[in-house]
């Protein structure tokens, strides 16, 4: 019996991005990209200058979002990227900027 289709299986990832990621529109561009890909969750600045996010959606879309977050928007300079899958029951309804 085949496993869940990558287009329908819901994944949730926690992401932390460091570098020049605040003051360059990182959160705004992340929300736009998430909406374009159809993923849900949130993105927020942290006091240490990094950005964190929760990304949830179909496996293929989440993979594309994680790939985009590794680079960030044009004016960002990502120097460190960390992501880990989280097993959560919560289902986000949209992608928000905090």
mmCIF file with all atom_site columns, C-alpha atoms in Angstrom:
data_model
loop_
_atom_site.group_PDB
_atom_site.id
_atom_site.type_symbol
_atom_site.label_atom_id
_atom_site.label_alt_id
_atom_site.label_comp_id
_atom_site.label_asym_id
_atom_site.label_entity_id
_atom_site.label_seq_id
_atom_site.pdbx_PDB_ins_code
_atom_site.Cartn_x
_atom_site.Cartn_y
_atom_site.Cartn_z
_atom_site.occupancy
_atom_site.B_iso_or_equiv
_atom_site.pdbx_formal_charge
_atom_site.auth_seq_id
_atom_site.auth_comp_id
_atom_site.auth_asym_id
_atom_site.auth_atom_id
_atom_site.pdbx_PDB_model_num
ATOM 1  C CA . UNK A 1 1  ? 0.000  0.000  0.000  1.00 0.00 ? 1  UNK A CA 1
ATOM 2  C CA . UNK A 1 2  ? 1.567  3.333  -1.019 1.00 0.00 ? 2  UNK A CA 1
ATOM 3  C CA . UNK A 1 3  ? 2.209  6.085  1.521  1.00 0.00 ? 3  UNK A CA 1
ATOM 4  C CA . UNK A 1 4  ? 0.418  9.426  1.623  1.00 0.00 ? 4  UNK A CA 1
ATOM 5  C CA . UNK A 1 5  ? 0.694  11.500 -1.527 1.00 0.00 ? 5  UNK A CA 1
ATOM 6  C CA . UNK A 1 6  ? 3.191  14.366 -1.149 1.00 0.00 ? 6  UNK A CA 1
ATOM 7  C CA . UNK A 1 7  ? 0.548  16.800 -2.369 1.00 0.00 ? 7  UNK A CA 1
ATOM 8  C CA . UNK A 1 8  ? -1.941 15.902 0.387  1.00 0.00 ? 8  UNK A CA 1
ATOM 9  C CA . UNK A 1 9  ? 0.163  15.016 3.454  1.00 0.00 ? 9  UNK A CA 1
ATOM 10 C CA . UNK A 1 10 ? 0.281  17.992 5.845  1.00 0.00 ? 10 UNK A CA 1
ATOM 11 C CA . UNK A 1 11 ? 3.695  18.879 7.272  1.00 0.00 ? 11 UNK A CA 1
ATOM 12 C CA . UNK A 1 12 ? 4.612  21.482 9.881  1.00 0.00 ? 12 UNK A CA 1
ATOM 13 C CA . UNK A 1 13 ? 8.119  22.928 10.234 1.00 0.00 ? 13 UNK A CA 1
ATOM 14 C CA . UNK A 1 14 ? 9.675  25.341 12.698 1.00 0.00 ? 14 UNK A CA 1
ATOM 15 C CA . UNK A 1 15 ? 12.239 27.592 11.000 1.00 0.00 ? 15 UNK A CA 1
ATOM 16 C CA . UNK A 1 16 ? 14.904 29.952 12.383 1.00 0.00 ? 16 UNK A CA 1
ATOM 17 C CA . UNK A 1 17 ? 16.814 32.248 10.025 1.00 0.00 ? 17 UNK A CA 1
ATOM 18 C CA . UNK A 1 18 ? 19.829 34.371 10.977 1.00 0.00 ? 18 UNK A CA 1
ATOM 19 C CA . UNK A 1 19 ? 21.839 37.000 9.139  1.00 0.00 ? 19 UNK A CA 1
ATOM 20 C CA . UNK A 1 20 ? 20.650 40.302 7.701  1.00 0.00 ? 20 UNK A CA 1
ATOM 21 C CA . UNK A 1 21 ? 16.985 39.335 8.033  1.00 0.00 ? 21 UNK A CA 1
ATOM 22 C CA . UNK A 1 22 ? 15.403 42.254 9.891  1.00 0.00 ? 22 UNK A CA 1
ATOM 23 C CA . UNK A 1 23 ? 14.775 45.662 8.358  1.00 0.00 ? 23 UNK A CA 1
ATOM 24 C CA . UNK A 1 24 ? 14.899 44.230 4.833  1.00 0.00 ? 24 UNK A CA 1
ATOM 25 C CA . UNK A 1 25 ? 11.254 43.200 4.345  1.00 0.00 ? 25 UNK A CA 1
ATOM 26 C CA . UNK A 1 26 ? 11.885 39.556 5.237  1.00 0.00 ? 26 UNK A CA 1
ATOM 27 C CA . UNK A 1 27 ? 8.560  39.025 7.017  1.00 0.00 ? 27 UNK A CA 1
ATOM 28 C CA . UNK A 1 28 ? 6.537  40.884 4.382  1.00 0.00 ? 28 UNK A CA 1
ATOM 29 C CA . UNK A 1 29 ? 8.097  38.876 1.538  1.00 0.00 ? 29 UNK A CA 1
ATOM 30 C CA . UNK A 1 30 ? 7.681  35.653 3.529  1.00 0.00 ? 30 UNK A CA 1
ATOM 31 C CA . UNK A 1 31 ? 3.941  36.284 3.910  1.00 0.00 ? 31 UNK A CA 1
ATOM 32 C CA . UNK A 1 32 ? 3.612  37.004 0.173  1.00 0.00 ? 32 UNK A CA 1
ATOM 33 C CA . UNK A 1 33 ? 5.539  33.846 -0.770 1.00 0.00 ? 33 UNK A CA 1
ATOM 34 C CA . UNK A 1 34 ? 3.510  31.742 1.687  1.00 0.00 ? 34 UNK A CA 1
ATOM 35 C CA . UNK A 1 35 ? 0.258  33.034 0.202  1.00 0.00 ? 35 UNK A CA 1
ATOM 36 C CA . UNK A 1 36 ? 1.522  32.320 -3.325 1.00 0.00 ? 36 UNK A CA 1
ATOM 37 C CA . UNK A 1 37 ? 2.422  28.747 -2.350 1.00 0.00 ? 37 UNK A CA 1
ATOM 38 C CA . UNK A 1 38 ? -0.709 28.156 -0.284 1.00 0.00 ? 38 UNK A CA 1
ATOM 39 C CA . UNK A 1 39 ? 1.085  27.375 2.978  1.00 0.00 ? 39 UNK A CA 1
ATOM 40 C CA . UNK A 1 40 ? -0.107 28.458 6.416  1.00 0.00 ? 40 UNK A CA 1
ATOM 41 C CA . UNK A 1 41 ? 1.548  29.464 9.692  1.00 0.00 ? 41 UNK A CA 1
ATOM 42 C CA . UNK A 1 42 ? 3.330  32.610 10.814 1.00 0.00 ? 42 UNK A CA 1
ATOM 43 C CA . UNK A 1 43 ? 6.589  34.577 10.749 1.00 0.00 ? 43 UNK A CA 1
ATOM 44 C CA . UNK A 1 44 ? 8.050  36.828 13.470 1.00 0.00 ? 44 UNK A CA 1
ATOM 45 C CA . UNK A 1 45 ? 11.151 38.860 14.342 1.00 0.00 ? 45 UNK A CA 1
ATOM 46 C CA . UNK A 1 46 ? 13.070 37.846 17.455 1.00 0.00 ? 46 UNK A CA 1
ATOM 47 C CA . UNK A 1 47 ? 14.936 40.157 19.830 1.00 0.00 ? 47 UNK A CA 1
ATOM 48 C CA . UNK A 1 48 ? 18.309 38.650 18.838 1.00 0.00 ? 48 UNK A CA 1
ATOM 49 C CA . UNK A 1 49 ? 17.891 39.874 15.232 1.00 0.00 ? 49 UNK A CA 1
ATOM 50 C CA . UNK A 1 50 ? 16.796 36.543 13.777 1.00 0.00 ? 50 UNK A CA 1
ATOM 51 C CA . UNK A 1 51 ? 13.461 35.554 12.275 1.00 0.00 ? 51 UNK A CA 1
ATOM 52 C CA . UNK A 1 52 ? 11.403 32.494 13.195 1.00 0.00 ? 52 UNK A CA 1
ATOM 53 C CA . UNK A 1 53 ? 8.478  30.912 11.408 1.00 0.00 ? 53 UNK A CA 1
ATOM 54 C CA . UNK A 1 54 ? 6.057  28.037 11.443 1.00 0.00 ? 54 UNK A CA 1
ATOM 55 C CA . UNK A 1 55 ? 5.291  26.685 7.980  1.00 0.00 ? 55 UNK A CA 1
ATOM 56 C CA . UNK A 1 56 ? 2.425  24.231 7.488  1.00 0.00 ? 56 UNK A CA 1
ATOM 57 C CA . UNK A 1 57 ? 0.889  22.741 4.385  1.00 0.00 ? 57 UNK A CA 1
ATOM 58 C CA . UNK A 1 58 ? 1.180  20.065 1.734  1.00 0.00 ? 58 UNK A CA 1
ATOM 59 C CA . UNK A 1 59 ? 4.645  18.510 1.679  1.00 0.00 ? 59 UNK A CA 1
ATOM 60 C CA . UNK A 1 60 ? 5.537  19.798 -1.793 1.00 0.00 ? 60 UNK A CA 1
ATOM 61 C CA . UNK A 1 61 ? 4.541  23.382 -0.972 1.00 0.00 ? 61 UNK A CA 1
ATOM 62 C CA . UNK A 1 62 ? 6.323  23.278 2.391  1.00 0.00 ? 62 UNK A CA 1
ATOM 63 C CA . UNK A 1 63 ? 9.495  22.053 0.661  1.00 0.00 ? 63 UNK A CA 1
ATOM 64 C CA . UNK A 1 64 ? 9.313  24.982 -1.776 1.00 0.00 ? 64 UNK A CA 1
ATOM 65 C CA . UNK A 1 65 ? 8.770  27.431 1.089  1.00 0.00 ? 65 UNK A CA 1
ATOM 66 C CA . UNK A 1 66 ? 11.729 26.055 3.059  1.00 0.00 ? 66 UNK A CA 1
ATOM 67 C CA . UNK A 1 67 ? 13.909 26.312 -0.042 1.00 0.00 ? 67 UNK A CA 1
ATOM 68 C CA . UNK A 1 68 ? 12.852 29.965 -0.458 1.00 0.00 ? 68 UNK A CA 1
ATOM 69 C CA . UNK A 1 69 ? 13.484 30.749 3.241  1.00 0.00 ? 69 UNK A CA 1
ATOM 70 C CA . UNK A 1 70 ? 17.071 29.457 2.906  1.00 0.00 ? 70 UNK A CA 1
ATOM 71 C CA . UNK A 1 71 ? 17.729 32.396 0.544  1.00 0.00 ? 71 UNK A CA 1
ATOM 72 C CA . UNK A 1 72 ? 15.126 34.934 1.662  1.00 0.00 ? 72 UNK A CA 1
ATOM 73 C CA . UNK A 1 73 ? 14.055 38.036 -0.262 1.00 0.00 ? 73 UNK A CA 1
ATOM 74 C CA . UNK A 1 74 ? 16.465 40.070 -2.438 1.00 0.00 ? 74 UNK A CA 1
ATOM 75 C CA . UNK A 1 75 ? 17.798 42.449 0.257  1.00 0.00 ? 75 UNK A CA 1
ATOM 76 C CA . UNK A 1 76 ? 18.254 39.781 2.941  1.00 0.00 ? 76 UNK A CA 1
ATOM 77 C CA . UNK A 1 77 ? 21.493 37.913 3.555  1.00 0.00 ? 77 UNK A CA 1
ATOM 78 C CA . UNK A 1 78 ? 20.835 34.573 5.233  1.00 0.00 ? 78 UNK A CA 1
ATOM 79 C CA . UNK A 1 79 ? 23.913 33.255 7.056  1.00 0.00 ? 79 UNK A CA 1
ATOM 80 C CA . UNK A 1 80 ? 22.269 30.472 9.078  1.00 0.00 ? 80 UNK A CA 1
ATOM 81 C CA . UNK A 1 81 ? 19.136 28.434 8.419  1.00 0.00 ? 81 UNK A CA 1
ATOM 82 C CA . UNK A 1 82 ? 17.648 25.825 10.739 1.00 0.00 ? 82 UNK A CA 1
ATOM 83 C CA . UNK A 1 83 ? 14.438 23.869 10.223 1.00 0.00 ? 83 UNK A CA 1
ATOM 84 C CA . UNK A 1 84 ? 12.894 20.977 12.082 1.00 0.00 ? 84 UNK A CA 1
ATOM 85 C CA . UNK A 1 85 ? 9.680  19.111 11.517 1.00 0.00 ? 85 UNK A CA 1
ATOM 86 C CA . UNK A 1 86 ? 7.134  19.495 14.300 1.00 0.00 ? 86 UNK A CA 1
ATOM 87 C CA . UNK A 1 87 ? 4.272  17.129 14.962 1.00 0.00 ? 87 UNK A CA 1
ATOM 88 C CA . UNK A 1 88 ? 1.329  19.293 15.975 1.00 0.00 ? 88 UNK A CA 1
ATOM 89 C CA . UNK A 1 89 ? -2.411 18.819 15.954 1.00 0.00 ? 89 UNK A CA 1
ATOM 90 C CA . UNK A 1 90 ? -3.094 22.517 15.385 1.00 0.00 ? 90 UNK A CA 1
ATOM 91 C CA . UNK A 1 91 ? -4.077 23.420 11.839 1.00 0.00 ? 91 UNK A CA 1
ATOM 92 C CA . UNK A 1 92 ? -3.361 27.007 10.887 1.00 0.00 ? 92 UNK A CA 1
ATOM 93 C CA . UNK A 1 93 ? -5.967 28.766 8.762  1.00 0.00 ? 93 UNK A CA 1
ATOM 94 C CA . UNK A 1 94 ? -3.704 31.348 7.092  1.00 0.00 ? 94 UNK A CA 1
ATOM 95 C CA . UNK A 1 95 ? -0.148 32.686 7.081  1.00 0.00 ? 95 UNK A CA 1
ATOM 96 C CA . UNK A 1 96 ? 0.384  35.724 9.316  1.00 0.00 ? 96 UNK A CA 1
ATOM 97 C CA . UNK A 1 97 ? 3.099  38.191 10.206 1.00 0.00 ? 97 UNK A CA 1
ATOM 98 C CA . UNK A 1 98 ? 3.656  38.679 13.948 1.00 0.00 ? 98 UNK A CA 1
#
